Short mmCIF file of C-alpha atoms and ligand atoms in Angstrom, two decimals:
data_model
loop_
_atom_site.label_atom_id
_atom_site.label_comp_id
_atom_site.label_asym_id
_atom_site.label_seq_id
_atom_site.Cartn_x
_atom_site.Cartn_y
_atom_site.Cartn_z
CA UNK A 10 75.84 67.40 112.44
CA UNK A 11 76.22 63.88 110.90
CA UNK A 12 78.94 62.12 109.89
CA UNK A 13 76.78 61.61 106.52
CA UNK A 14 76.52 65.70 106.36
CA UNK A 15 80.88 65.74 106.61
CA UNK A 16 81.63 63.17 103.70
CA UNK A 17 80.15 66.01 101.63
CA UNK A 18 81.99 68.49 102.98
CA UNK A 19 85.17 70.00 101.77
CA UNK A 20 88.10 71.35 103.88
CA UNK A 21 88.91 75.08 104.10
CA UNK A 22 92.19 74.14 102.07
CA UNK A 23 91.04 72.72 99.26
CA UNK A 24 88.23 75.36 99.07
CA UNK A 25 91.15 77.82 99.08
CA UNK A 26 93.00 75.94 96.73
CA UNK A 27 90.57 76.13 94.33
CA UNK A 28 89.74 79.43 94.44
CA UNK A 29 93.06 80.31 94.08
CA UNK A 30 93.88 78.62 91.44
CA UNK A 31 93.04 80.57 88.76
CA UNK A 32 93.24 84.08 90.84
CA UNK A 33 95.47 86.49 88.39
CA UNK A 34 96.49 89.68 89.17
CA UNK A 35 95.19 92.34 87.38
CA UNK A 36 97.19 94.66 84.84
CA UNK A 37 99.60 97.71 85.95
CA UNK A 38 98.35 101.46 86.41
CA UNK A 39 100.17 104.86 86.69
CA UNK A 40 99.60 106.65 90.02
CA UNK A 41 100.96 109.23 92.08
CA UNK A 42 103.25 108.05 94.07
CA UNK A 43 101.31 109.05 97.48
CA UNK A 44 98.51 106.91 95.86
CA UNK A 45 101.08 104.11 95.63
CA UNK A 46 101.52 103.52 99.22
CA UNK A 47 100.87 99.86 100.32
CA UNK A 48 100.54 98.56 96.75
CA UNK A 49 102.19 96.47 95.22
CA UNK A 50 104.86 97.58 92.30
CA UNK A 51 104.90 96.26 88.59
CA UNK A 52 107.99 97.19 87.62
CA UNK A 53 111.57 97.66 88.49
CA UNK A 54 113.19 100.87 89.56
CA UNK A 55 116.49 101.59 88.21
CA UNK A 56 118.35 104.68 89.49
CA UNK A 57 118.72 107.46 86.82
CA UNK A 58 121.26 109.01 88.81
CA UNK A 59 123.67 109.01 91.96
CA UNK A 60 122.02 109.73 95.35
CA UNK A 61 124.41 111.69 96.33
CA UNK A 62 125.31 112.82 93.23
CA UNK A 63 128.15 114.24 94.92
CA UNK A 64 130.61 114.59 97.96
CA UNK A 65 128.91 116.33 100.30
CA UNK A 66 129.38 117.12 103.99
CA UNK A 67 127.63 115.09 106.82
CA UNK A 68 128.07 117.74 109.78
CA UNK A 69 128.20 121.16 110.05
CA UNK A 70 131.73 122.36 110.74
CA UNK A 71 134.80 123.04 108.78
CA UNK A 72 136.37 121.28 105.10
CA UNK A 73 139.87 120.85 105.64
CA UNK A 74 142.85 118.98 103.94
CA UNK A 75 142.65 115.70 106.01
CA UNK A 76 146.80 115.68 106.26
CA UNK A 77 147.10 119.53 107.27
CA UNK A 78 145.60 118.16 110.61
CA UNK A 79 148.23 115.22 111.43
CA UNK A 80 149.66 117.63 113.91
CA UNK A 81 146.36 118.16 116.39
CA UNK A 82 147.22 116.24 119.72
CA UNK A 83 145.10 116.37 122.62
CA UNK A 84 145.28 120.19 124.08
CA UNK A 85 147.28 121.19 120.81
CA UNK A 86 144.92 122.66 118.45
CA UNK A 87 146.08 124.08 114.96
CA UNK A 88 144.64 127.10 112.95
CA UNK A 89 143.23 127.40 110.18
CA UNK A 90 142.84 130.19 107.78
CA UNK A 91 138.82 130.61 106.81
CA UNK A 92 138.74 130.97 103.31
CA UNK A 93 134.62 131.08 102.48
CA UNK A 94 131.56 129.55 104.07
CA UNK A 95 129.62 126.81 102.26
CA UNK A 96 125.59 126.64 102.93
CA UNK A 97 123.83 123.16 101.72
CA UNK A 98 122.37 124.26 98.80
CA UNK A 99 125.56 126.16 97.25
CA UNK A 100 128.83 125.81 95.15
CA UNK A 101 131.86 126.54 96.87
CA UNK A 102 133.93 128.72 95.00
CA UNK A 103 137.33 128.12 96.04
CA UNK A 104 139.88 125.55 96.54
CA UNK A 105 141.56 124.37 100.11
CA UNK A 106 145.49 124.77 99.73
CA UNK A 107 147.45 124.12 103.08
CA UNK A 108 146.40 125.34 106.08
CA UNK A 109 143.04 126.36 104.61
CA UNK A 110 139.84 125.63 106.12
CA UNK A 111 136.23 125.88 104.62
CA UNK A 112 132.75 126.66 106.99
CA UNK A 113 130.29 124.18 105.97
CA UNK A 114 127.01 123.14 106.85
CA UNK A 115 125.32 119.53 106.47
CA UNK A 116 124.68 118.53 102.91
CA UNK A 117 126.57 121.24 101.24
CA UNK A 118 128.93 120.01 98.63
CA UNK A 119 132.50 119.65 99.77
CA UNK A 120 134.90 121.94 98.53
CA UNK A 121 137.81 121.17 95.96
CA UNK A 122 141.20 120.38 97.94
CA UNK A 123 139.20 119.10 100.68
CA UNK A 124 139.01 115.62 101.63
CA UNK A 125 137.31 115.79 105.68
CA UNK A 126 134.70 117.65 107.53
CA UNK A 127 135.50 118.25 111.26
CA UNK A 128 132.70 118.66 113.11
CA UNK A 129 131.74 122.06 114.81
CA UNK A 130 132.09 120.60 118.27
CA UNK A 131 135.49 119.42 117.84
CA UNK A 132 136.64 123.52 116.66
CA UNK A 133 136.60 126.14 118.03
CA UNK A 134 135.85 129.48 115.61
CA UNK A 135 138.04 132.83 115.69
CA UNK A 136 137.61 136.13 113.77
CA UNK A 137 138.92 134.60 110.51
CA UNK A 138 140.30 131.35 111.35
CA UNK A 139 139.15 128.35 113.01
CA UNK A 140 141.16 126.25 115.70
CA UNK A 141 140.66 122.43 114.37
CA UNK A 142 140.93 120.20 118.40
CA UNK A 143 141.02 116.48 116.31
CA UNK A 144 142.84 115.20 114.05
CA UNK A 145 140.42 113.87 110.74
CA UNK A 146 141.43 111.11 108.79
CA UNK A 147 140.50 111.27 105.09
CA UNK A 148 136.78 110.97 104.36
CA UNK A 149 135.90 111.78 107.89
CA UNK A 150 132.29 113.15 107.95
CA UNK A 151 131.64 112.99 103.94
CA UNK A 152 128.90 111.34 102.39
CA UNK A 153 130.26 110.71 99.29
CA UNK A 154 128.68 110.01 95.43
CA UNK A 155 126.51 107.21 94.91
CA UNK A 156 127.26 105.66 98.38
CA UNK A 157 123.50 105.67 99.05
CA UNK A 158 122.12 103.92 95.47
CA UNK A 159 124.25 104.04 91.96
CA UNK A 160 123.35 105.37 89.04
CA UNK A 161 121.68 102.26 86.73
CA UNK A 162 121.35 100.28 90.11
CA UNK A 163 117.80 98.00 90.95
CA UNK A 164 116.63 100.21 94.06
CA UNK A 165 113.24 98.38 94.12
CA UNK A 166 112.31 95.09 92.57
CA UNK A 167 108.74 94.81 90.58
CA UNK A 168 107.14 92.73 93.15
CA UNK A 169 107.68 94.94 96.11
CA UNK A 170 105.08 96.04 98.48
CA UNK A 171 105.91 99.87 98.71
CA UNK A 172 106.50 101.25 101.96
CA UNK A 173 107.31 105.17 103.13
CA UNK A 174 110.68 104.05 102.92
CA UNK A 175 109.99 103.33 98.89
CA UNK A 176 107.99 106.27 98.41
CA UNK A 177 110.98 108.10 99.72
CA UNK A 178 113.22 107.11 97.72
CA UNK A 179 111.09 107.32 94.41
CA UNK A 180 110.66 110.74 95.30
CA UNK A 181 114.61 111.10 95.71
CA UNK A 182 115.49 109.68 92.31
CA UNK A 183 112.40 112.19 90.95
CA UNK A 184 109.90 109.43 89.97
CA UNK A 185 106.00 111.27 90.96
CA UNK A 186 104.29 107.97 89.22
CA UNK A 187 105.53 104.56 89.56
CA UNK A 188 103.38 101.61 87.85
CA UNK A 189 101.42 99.59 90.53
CA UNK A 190 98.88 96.82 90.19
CA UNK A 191 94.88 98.12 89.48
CA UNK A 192 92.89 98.03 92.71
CA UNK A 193 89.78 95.23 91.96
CA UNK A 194 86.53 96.82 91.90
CA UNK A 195 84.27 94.91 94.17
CA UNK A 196 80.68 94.78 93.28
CA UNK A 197 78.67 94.02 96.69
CA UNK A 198 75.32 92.16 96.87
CA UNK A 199 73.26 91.30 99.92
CA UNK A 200 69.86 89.01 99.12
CA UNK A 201 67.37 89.06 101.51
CA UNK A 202 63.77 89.49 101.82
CA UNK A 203 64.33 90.77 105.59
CA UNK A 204 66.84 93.53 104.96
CA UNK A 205 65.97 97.30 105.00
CA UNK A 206 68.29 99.61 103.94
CA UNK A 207 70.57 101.49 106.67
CA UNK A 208 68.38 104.59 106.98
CA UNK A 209 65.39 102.68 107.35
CA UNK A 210 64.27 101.75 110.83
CA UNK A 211 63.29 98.36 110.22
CA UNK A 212 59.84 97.50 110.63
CA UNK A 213 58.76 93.49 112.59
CA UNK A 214 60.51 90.92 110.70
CA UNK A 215 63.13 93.33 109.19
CA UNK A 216 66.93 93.97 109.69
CA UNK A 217 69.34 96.15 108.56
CA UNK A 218 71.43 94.98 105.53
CA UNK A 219 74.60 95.51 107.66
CA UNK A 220 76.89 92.70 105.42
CA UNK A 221 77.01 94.79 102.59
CA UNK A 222 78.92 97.46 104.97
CA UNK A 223 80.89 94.98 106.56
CA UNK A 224 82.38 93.23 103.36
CA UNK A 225 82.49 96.97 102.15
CA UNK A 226 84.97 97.75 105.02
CA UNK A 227 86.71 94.33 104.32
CA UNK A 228 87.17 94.95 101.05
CA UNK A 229 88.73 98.61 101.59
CA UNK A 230 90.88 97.53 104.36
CA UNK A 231 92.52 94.85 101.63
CA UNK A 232 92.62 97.67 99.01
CA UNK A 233 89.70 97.09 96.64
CA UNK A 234 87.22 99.38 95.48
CA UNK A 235 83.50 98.51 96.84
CA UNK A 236 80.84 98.98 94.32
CA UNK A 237 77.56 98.99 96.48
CA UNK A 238 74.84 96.97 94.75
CA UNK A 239 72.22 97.39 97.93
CA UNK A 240 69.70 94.81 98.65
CA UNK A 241 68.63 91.87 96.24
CA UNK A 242 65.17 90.41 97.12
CA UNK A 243 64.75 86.39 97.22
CA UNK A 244 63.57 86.41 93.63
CA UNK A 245 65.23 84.62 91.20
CA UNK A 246 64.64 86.99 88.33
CA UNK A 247 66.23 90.28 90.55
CA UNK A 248 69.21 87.91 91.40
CA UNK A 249 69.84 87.67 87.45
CA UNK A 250 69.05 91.08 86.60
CA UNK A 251 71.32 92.08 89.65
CA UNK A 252 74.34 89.60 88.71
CA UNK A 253 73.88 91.02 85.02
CA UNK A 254 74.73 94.24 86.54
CA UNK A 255 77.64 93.42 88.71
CA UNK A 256 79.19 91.65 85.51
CA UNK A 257 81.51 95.24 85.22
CA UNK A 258 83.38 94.67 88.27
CA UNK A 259 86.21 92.91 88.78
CA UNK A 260 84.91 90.42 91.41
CA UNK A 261 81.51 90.28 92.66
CA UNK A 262 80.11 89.21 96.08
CA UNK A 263 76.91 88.31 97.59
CA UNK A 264 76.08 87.41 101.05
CA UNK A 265 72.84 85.23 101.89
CA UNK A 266 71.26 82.95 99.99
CA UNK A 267 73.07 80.01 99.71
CA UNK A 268 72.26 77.95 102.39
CA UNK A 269 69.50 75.21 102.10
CA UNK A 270 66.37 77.37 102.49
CA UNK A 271 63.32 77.63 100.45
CA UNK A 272 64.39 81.08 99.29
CA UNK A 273 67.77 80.56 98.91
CA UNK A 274 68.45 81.27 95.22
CA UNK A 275 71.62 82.72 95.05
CA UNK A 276 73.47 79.25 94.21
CA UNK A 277 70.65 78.23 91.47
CA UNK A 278 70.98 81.31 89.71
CA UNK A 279 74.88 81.19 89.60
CA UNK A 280 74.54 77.96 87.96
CA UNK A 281 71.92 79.16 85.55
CA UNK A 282 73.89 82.51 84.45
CA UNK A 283 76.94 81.29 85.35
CA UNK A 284 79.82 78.66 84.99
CA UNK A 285 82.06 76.82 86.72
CA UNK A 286 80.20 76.65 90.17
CA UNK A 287 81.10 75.78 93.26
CA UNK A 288 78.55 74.70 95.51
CA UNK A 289 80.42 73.39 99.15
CA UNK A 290 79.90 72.74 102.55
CA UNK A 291 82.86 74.07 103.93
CA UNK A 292 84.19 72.08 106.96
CA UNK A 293 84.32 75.66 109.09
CA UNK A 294 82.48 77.27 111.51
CA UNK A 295 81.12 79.86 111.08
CA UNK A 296 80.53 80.07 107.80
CA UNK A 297 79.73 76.62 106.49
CA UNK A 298 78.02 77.45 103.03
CA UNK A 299 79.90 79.14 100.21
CA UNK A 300 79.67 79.10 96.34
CA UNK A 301 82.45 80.44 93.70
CA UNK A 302 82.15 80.43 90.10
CA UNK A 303 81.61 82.65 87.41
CA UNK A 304 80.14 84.90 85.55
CA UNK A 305 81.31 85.80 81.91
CA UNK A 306 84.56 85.14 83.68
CA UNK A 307 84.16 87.39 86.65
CA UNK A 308 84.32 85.87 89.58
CA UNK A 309 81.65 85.54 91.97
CA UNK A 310 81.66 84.62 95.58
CA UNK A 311 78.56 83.32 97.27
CA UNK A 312 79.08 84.07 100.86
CA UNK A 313 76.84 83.13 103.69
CA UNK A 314 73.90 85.79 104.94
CA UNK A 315 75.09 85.45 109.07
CA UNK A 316 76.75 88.66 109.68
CA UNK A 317 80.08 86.54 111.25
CA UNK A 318 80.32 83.84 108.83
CA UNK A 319 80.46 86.24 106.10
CA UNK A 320 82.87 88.09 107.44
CA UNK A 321 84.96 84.71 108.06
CA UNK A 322 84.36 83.27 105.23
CA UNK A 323 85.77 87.19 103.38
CA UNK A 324 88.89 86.85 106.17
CA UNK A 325 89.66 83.07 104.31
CA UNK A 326 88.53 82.99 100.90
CA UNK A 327 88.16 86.38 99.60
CA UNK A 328 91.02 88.77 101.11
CA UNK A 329 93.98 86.23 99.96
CA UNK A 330 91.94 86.41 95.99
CA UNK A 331 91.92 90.38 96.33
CA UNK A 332 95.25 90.43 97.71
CA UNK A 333 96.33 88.36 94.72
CA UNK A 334 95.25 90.15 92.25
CA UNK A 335 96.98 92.98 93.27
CA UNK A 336 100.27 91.42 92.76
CA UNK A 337 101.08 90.66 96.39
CA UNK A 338 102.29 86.97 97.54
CA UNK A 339 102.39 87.21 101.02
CA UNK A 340 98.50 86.90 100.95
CA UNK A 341 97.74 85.26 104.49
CA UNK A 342 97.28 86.49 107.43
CA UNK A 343 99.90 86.52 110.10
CA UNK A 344 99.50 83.38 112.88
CA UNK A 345 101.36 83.01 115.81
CA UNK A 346 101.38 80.75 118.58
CA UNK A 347 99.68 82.50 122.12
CA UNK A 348 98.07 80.65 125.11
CA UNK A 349 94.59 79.65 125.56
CA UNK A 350 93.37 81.57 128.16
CA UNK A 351 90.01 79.53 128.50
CA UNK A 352 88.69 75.89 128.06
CA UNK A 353 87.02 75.17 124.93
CA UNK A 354 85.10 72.79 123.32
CA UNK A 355 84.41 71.81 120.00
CA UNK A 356 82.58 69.56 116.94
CA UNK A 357 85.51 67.72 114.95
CA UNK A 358 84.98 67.69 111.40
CA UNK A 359 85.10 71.76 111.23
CA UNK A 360 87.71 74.00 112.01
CA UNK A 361 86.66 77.15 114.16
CA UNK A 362 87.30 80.11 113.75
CA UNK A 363 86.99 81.92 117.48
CA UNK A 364 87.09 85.37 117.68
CA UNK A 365 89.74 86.46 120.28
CA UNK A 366 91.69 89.48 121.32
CA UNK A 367 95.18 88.46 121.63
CA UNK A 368 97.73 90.48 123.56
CA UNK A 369 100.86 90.21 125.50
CA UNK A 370 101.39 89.44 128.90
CA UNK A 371 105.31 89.40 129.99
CA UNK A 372 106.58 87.56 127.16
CA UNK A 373 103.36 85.53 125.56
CA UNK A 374 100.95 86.04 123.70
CA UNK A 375 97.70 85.06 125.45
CA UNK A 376 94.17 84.44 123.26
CA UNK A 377 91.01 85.41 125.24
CA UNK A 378 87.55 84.59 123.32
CA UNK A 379 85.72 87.47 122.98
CA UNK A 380 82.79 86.30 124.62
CA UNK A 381 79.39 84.71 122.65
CA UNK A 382 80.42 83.12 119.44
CA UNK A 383 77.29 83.00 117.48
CA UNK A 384 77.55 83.06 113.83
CA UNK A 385 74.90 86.48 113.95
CA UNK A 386 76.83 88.41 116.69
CA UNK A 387 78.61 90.56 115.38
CA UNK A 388 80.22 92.24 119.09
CA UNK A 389 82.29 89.16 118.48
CA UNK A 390 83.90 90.27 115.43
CA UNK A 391 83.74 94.16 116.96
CA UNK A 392 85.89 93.04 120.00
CA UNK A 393 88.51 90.75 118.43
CA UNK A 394 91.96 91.30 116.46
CA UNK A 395 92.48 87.67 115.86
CA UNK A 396 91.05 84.40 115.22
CA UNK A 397 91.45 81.43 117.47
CA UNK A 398 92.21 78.93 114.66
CA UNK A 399 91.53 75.04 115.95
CA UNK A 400 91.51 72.40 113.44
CA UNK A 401 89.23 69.86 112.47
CA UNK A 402 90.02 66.90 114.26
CA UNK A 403 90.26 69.18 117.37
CA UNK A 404 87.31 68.59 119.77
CA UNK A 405 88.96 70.71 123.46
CA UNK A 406 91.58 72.76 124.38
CA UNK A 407 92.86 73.39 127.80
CA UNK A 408 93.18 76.61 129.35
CA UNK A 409 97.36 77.46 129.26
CA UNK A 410 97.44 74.50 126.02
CA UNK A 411 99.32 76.31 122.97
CA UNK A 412 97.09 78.30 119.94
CA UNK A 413 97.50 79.09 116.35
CA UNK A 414 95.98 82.38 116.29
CA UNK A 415 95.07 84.48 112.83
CA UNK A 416 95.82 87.90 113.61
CA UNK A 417 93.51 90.46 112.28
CA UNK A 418 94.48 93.54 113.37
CA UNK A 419 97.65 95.28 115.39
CA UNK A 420 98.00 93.35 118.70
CA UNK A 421 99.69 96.01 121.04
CA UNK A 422 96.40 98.31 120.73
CA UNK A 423 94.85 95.82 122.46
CA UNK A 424 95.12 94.95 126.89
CA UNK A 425 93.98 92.48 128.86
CA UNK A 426 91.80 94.72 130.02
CA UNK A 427 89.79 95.75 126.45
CA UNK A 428 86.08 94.95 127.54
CA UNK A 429 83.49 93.06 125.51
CA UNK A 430 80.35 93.62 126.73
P1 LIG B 29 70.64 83.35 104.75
O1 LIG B 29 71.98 82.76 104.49
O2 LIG B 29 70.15 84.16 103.61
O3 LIG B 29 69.67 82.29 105.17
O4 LIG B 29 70.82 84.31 106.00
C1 LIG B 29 71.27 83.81 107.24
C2 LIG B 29 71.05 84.81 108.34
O5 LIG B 29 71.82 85.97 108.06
C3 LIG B 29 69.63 85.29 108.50
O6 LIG B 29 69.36 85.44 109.86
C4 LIG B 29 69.63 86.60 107.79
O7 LIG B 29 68.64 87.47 108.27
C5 LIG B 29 71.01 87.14 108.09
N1 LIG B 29 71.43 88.04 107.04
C6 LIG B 29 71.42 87.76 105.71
N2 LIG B 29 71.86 88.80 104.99
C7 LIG B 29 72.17 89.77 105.88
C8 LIG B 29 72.66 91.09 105.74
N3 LIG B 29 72.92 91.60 104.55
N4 LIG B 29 72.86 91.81 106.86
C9 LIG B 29 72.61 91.29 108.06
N5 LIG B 29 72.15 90.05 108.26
C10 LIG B 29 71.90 89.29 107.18
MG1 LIG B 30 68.41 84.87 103.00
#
């Protein structure tokens, strides 16, 4: 590459930048709330009632009057008359007067006169009365009203990415829809007058469109819907008819076609049907071409046609747009520091992108490249749950030098000893 081919270029950053720009998230939606998981909430959650909502015990064992047991000492037990037994679920009918003692099981409500639960373990039961072995100070073993949330009290802030932990406790307070933001419905393009569909064995000269699968997967795994547009030959007037189409989804994506080829069309017929277009050389490898722009306002990403680089080029561009739109703000992947656990060498004037398992050795993180790095093998991207990210003015790294790695995926699935081919 010359240095005459870099002025041109842009940097990943400001290619990010101005996508991202004017990325907005989409509007709200009613689901169920086991539809809700991951997703990002709209609105606030206010408690419509106590949780408790009320004094209930947090043991089974016996209710007493907290002072009628001031006289246990160690060996010394005192009894206690029975007076009814209390399952979770029921209302005790009676009140505790002195010396009285009430059976009662975890989370059923505590009884009136009663102000401490004494544990099973720590009685010992008779015909109709109960020997109490410790002494309970008041509130001992209650879970009392409201100590969990308060009635009119912010449980979860709009914002919030919800958890099972959330969905729990929506389904405490009795809320079975909660507003979250709209998935975006991805429409997915591949151009290419060398793809055959995936149940087609492909004759000499032909390959299986396997990007529109890929960025299908991608998408899904960020929480958009893929629309599957199939194949788009090199022909100008299909790529307009077939951008006309994708107009009804949120976001639309193509892969091929936009590098300097004789058939590469896809960037000349953004321009023609669309606005606002992008045409860069992104300083990254892979995945040096990309366009963005527009069309009737839906945006429309131009990825490359190699299997990798659009996948990379999805991993830094598109994934933080989808993630924005559906109201989340932690939209990058995770980094972390590991150690290079190989020499490598590279151009300056692109930041890499090396696929690499990291995983944990002792206490490091170690980065492995996952063997051949071409921008059409795609074992690389099968193998690796992170990106080896080295920066442009980067040209080698030494075995045991410090990383920034771009994790993709969970590390501790991955060992040492995953093999690559
Ligand atoms: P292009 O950017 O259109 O020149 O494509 C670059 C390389 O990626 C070529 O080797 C194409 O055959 C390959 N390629 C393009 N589209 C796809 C696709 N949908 N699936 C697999 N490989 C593709
Ligand atoms: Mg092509």
């Amino acid at each position: 590459m010359s240095n005459g081919d870099n002025k041109k270029m842009i940097s990943v950053e400001e290619a990010l930048q101005t996508i991202l720009v004017g990325c907005r998230p989409l509007g709200l939606e009613k689901v169920d709330i086991l539809e809700a998981c991951g997703r990002v909430i709209g609105e606030d959650i206010i408690a419509p009632r106590d949780i408790p909502s009320a004094a209930n015990s947090a043991m089974d064992g016996y209710a007493v009057r907290s002072g009628d047991t001031k006289g246990v000492k160690a060996g010394k037990p005192l009894e206690f008359k029975v007076i009814e037994t209390v399952a979770a679920g029921s209302i005790p009918r009676k009140t505790l007067k002195e010396g009285q003692a009430a059976r009662i099981m975890t989370g059923a409500l505590i009884p009136k006169g009663a102000d401490a639960v004494v544990r099973r373990e720590d009685t010992e039961t008779r015909d109709k009365t109960v020997l109490i072995k410790v002494a309970a100070s008041k509130g001992l073993d209650i879970r009392f009203a409201g100590e969990d949330v308060q009635k009119e009290e912010r449980v979860i802030a709009a914002g919030s990415v919800l958890r099972p932990g959330h969905i729990g406790m929506l389904a405490a307070l009795g809320k079975a829809f909660v507003g979250v933001y709209q998935k975006p419905r991805v429409a997915i393009l591949s151009t290419g007058d060398e793809l055959v569909d995936i149940s087609t064995d492909p004759p000499p000269g032909k390959i299986v469109n396997s990007n529109s699968y890929s960025l299908a997967a991608q998408v899904l795994d960020c929480g958009g819907i893929p629309i599957m547009l199939g194949i788009g030959r090199d022909k100008k007037e299909e790529l307009v008819e077939k951008f006309q189409v994708a107009r009804r989804a949120d976001v639309i994506l193509s892969s091929g076609g936009v590098s300097v080829g004789d058939y590469d069309f896809v960037k000349d017929v953004m321009g023609d049907i669309g606005n606002a277009m992008h045409f860069w050389q992104v300083a990254m490898r892979p995945g040096k071409p990309l366009a963005f722009g527009s069309i009737d306002g839906v945006p429309l990403f131009g990825l490359p046609g190699n299997p990798v680089s659009a996948m990379v080029s999805f991993e830094q561009f598109v994934r933080p747009y989808l993630l924005k739109m559906q109201g989340h703000t932690r939209i990058f992947r995770q980094t972390l520091t590991a150690v290079n656990a190989q020499d490598i060498k590279k151009s300056t004037g692109v930041k890499n992108f090396i696929r690499a398992i990291v995983y944990v050795k002792g206490n490091v993180y170690i980065a492995k490249v996952t063997g051949e790095q071409g921008s059409g093998m795609l074992k690389s991207m099968v193998a690796a749950n992170a990106f080896i990210v080295l920066g442009e003015n980067v040209s080698f790294i030494k075995k045991g030098d410090d990383v920034v790695v771009q994790l993709l995926d969970e590390i501790f699935t991955r060992t040492e000893f995953t093999r690559f081919g």
